[in-house]
PDB file of C-alpha atoms in Angstrom:
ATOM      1  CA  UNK A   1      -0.502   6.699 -14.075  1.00  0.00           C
ATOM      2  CA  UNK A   2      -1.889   4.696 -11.364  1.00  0.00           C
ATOM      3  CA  UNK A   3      -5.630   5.506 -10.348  1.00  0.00           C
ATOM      4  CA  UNK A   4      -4.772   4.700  -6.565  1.00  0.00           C
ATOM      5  CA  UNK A   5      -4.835   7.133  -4.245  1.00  0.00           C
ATOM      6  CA  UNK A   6      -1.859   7.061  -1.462  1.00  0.00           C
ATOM      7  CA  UNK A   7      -3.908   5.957   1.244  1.00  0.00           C
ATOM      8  CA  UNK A   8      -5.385   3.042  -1.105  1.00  0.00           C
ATOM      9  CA  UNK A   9      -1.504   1.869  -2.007  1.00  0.00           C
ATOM     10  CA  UNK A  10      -0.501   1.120   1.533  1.00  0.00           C
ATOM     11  CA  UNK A  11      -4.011  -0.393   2.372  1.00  0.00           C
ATOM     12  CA  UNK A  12      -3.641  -2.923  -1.027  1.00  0.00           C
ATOM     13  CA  UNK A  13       0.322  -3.700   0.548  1.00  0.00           C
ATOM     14  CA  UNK A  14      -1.025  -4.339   3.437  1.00  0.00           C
ATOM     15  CA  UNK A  15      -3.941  -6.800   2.885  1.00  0.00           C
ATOM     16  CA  UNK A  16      -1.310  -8.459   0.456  1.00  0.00           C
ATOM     17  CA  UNK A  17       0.713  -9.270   3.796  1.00  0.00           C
ATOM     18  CA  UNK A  18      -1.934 -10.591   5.252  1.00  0.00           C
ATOM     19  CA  UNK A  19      -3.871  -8.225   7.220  1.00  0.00           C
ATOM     20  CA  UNK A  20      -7.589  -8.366   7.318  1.00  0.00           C
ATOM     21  CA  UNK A  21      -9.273  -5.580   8.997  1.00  0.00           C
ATOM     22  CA  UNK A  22      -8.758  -2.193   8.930  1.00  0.00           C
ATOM     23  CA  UNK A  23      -7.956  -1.861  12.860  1.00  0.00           C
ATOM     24  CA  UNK A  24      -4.943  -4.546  11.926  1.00  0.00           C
ATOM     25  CA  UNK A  25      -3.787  -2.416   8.727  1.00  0.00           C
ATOM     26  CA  UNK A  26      -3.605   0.735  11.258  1.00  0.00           C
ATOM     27  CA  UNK A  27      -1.887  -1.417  14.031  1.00  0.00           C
ATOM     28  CA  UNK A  28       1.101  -2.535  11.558  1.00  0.00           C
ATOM     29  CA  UNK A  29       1.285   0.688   9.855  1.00  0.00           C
ATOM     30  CA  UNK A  30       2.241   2.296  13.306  1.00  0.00           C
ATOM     31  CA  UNK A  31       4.877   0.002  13.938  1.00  0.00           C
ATOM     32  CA  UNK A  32       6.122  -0.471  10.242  1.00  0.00           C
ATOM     33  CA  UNK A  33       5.652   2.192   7.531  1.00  0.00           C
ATOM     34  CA  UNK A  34       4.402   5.194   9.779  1.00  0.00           C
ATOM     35  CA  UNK A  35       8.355   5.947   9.565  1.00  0.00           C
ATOM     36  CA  UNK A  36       7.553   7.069   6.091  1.00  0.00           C
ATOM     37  CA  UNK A  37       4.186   6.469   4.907  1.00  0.00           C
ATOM     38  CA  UNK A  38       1.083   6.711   7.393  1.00  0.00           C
ATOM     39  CA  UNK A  39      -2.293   6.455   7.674  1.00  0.00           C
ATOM     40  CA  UNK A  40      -5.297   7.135   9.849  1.00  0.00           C
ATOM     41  CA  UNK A  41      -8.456   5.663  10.750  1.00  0.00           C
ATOM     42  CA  UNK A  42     -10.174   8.351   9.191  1.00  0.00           C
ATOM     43  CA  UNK A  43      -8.297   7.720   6.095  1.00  0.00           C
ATOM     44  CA  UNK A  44      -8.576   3.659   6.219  1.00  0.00           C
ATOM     45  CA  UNK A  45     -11.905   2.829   6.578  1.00  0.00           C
ATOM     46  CA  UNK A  46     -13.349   4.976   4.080  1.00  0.00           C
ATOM     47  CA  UNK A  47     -10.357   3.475   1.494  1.00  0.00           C
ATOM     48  CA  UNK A  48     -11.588   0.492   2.154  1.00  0.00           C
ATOM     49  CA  UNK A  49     -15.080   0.940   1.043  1.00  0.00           C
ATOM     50  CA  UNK A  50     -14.141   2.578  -2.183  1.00  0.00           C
ATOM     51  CA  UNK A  51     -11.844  -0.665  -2.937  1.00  0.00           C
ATOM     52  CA  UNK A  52     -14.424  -2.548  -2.428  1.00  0.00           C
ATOM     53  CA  UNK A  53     -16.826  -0.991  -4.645  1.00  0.00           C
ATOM     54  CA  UNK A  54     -14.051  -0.137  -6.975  1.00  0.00           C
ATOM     55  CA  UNK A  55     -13.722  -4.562  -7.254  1.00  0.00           C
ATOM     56  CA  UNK A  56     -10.270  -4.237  -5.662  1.00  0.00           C
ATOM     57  CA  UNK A  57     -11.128  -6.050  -2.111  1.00  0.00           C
ATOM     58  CA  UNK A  58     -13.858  -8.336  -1.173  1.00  0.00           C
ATOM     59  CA  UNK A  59     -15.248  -7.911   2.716  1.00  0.00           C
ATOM     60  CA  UNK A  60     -17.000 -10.648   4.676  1.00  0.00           C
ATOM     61  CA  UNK A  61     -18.184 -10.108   8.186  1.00  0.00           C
ATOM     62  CA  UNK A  62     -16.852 -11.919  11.153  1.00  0.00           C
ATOM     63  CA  UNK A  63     -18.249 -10.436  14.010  1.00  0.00           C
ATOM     64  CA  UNK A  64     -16.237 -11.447  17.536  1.00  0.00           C
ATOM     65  CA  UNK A  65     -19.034 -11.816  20.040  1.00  0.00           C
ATOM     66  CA  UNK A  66     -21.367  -8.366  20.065  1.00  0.00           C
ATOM     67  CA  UNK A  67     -18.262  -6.848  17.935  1.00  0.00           C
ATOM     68  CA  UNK A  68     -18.952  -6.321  14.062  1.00  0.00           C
ATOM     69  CA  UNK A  69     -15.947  -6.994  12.354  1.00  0.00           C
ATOM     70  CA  UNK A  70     -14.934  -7.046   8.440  1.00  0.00           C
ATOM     71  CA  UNK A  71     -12.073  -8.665   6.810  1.00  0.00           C
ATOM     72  CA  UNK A  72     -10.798  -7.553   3.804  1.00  0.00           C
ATOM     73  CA  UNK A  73      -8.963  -9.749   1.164  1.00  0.00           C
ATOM     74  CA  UNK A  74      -7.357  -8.612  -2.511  1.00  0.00           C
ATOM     75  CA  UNK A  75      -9.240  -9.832  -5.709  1.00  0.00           C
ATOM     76  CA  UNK A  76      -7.408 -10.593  -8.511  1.00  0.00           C
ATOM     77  CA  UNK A  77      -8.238  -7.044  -9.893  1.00  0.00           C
ATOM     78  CA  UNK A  78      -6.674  -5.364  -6.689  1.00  0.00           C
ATOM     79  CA  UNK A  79      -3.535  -7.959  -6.527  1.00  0.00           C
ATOM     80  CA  UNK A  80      -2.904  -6.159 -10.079  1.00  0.00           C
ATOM     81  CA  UNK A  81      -3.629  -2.887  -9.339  1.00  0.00           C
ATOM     82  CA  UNK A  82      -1.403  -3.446  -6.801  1.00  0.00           C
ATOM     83  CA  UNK A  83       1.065  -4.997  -8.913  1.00  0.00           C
ATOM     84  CA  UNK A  84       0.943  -2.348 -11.806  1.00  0.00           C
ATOM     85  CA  UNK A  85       1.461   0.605  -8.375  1.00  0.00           C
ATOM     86  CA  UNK A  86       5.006  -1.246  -7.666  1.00  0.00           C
ATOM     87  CA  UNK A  87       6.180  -1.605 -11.221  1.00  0.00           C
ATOM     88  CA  UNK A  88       4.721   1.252 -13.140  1.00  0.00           C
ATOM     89  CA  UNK A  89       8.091   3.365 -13.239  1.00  0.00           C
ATOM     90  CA  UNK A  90       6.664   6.478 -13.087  1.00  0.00           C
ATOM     91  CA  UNK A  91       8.557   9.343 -10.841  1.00  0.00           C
ATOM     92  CA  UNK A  92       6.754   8.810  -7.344  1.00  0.00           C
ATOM     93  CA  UNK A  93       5.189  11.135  -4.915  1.00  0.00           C
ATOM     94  CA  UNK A  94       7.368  12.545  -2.473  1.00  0.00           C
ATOM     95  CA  UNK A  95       6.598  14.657   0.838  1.00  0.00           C
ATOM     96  CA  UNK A  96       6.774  13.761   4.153  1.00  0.00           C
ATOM     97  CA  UNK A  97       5.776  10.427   3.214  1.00  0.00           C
ATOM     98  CA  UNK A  98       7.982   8.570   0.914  1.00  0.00           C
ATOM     99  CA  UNK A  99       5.941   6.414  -1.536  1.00  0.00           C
ATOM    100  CA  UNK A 100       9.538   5.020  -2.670  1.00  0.00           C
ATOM    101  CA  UNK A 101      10.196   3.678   0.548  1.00  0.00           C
ATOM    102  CA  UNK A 102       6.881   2.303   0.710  1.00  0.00           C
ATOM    103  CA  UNK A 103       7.683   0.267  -2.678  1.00  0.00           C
ATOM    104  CA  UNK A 104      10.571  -0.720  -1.299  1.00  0.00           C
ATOM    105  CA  UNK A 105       8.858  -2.225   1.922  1.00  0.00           C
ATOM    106  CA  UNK A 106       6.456  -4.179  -0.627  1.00  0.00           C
ATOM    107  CA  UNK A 107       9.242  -5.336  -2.694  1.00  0.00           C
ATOM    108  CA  UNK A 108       8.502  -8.826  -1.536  1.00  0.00           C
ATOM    109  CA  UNK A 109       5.945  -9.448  -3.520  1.00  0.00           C
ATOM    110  CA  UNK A 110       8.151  -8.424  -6.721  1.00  0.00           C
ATOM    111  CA  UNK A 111      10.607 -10.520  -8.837  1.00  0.00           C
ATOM    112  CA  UNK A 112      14.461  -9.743  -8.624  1.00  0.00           C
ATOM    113  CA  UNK A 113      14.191  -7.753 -11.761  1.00  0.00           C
ATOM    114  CA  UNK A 114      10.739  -5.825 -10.798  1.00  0.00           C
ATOM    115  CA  UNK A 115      13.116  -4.636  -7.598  1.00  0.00           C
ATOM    116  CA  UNK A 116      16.278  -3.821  -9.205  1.00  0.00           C
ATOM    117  CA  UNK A 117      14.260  -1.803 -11.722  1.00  0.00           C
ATOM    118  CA  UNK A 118      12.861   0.439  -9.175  1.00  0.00           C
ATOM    119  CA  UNK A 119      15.728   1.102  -7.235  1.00  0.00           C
ATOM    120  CA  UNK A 120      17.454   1.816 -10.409  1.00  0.00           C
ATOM    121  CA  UNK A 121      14.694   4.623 -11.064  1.00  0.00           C
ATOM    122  CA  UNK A 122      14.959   5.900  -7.522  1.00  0.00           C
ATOM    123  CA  UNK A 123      18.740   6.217  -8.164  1.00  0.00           C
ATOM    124  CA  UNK A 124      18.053   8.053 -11.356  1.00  0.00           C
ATOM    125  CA  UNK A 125      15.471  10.713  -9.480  1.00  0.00           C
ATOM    126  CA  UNK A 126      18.364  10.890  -6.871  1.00  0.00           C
ATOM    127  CA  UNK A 127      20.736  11.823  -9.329  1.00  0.00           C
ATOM    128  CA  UNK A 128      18.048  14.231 -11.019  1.00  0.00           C
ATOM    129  CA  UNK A 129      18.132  16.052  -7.827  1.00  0.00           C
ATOM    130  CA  UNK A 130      21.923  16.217  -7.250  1.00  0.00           C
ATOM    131  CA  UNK A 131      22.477  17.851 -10.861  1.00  0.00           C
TER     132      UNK A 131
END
């Protein structure tokens, strides 16, 4: 069972796009995942310190002018902990937010296989459902 909370998942997909800073990761969320997975400020920033003590993301500082700003990168440990979140085929969380959908919008960073295999357990859950 993965350790990550739901806040943490979508914070580790998103620094694995590319985003740096928390302010980013809420600006793409709200154009991107908020259609099924969301997250606030108040959620992001204090995810991102526990990842960092946790090992999973590194932070340096790169203020902008009078403007303290902190990027945020993966480590190796996070990249897997990511990693073992997409592939672990355990049933996922569903509510409002849909943490398969949220898989599927990180499938990128999966092989072929790693993809197929979780749509293939989404389609089982679905057809858990229908019976």
């Amino acid at each position: 069972m993965s350790s990550l909370t739901p806040t943490a998942r979508v914070i580790l997909g998103m620094l694995k796009l590319g985003l740096g800073t928390g302010y980013d990761i809420k600006k793409v969320i709200d154009v991107s995942t908020r259609f099924f997975w969301t997250a606030s400020f108040g959620q992001i920033y204090p995810e991102l310190k526990r990842l960092r003590k946790a090992g999973l993301v590194r932070a340096e500082q790169d203020p902008r002018g009078k403007v303290k700003r902190t990027v945020y990168s993966l480590t190796p440990k996070g990249e897997q902990a990511f990693h073992d979140w997409l592939t672990d085929g355990e049933d996922v969380l569903f509510e409002i937010r849909d943490e398969s959908l949220l898989r599927l919008f990180f499938s990128d960073f999966l092989s072929r296989d790693e993809v197929i295999a979780n749509l293939r357990m989404l389609e089982q859950g679905f057809e858990h459902v229908l019976q």
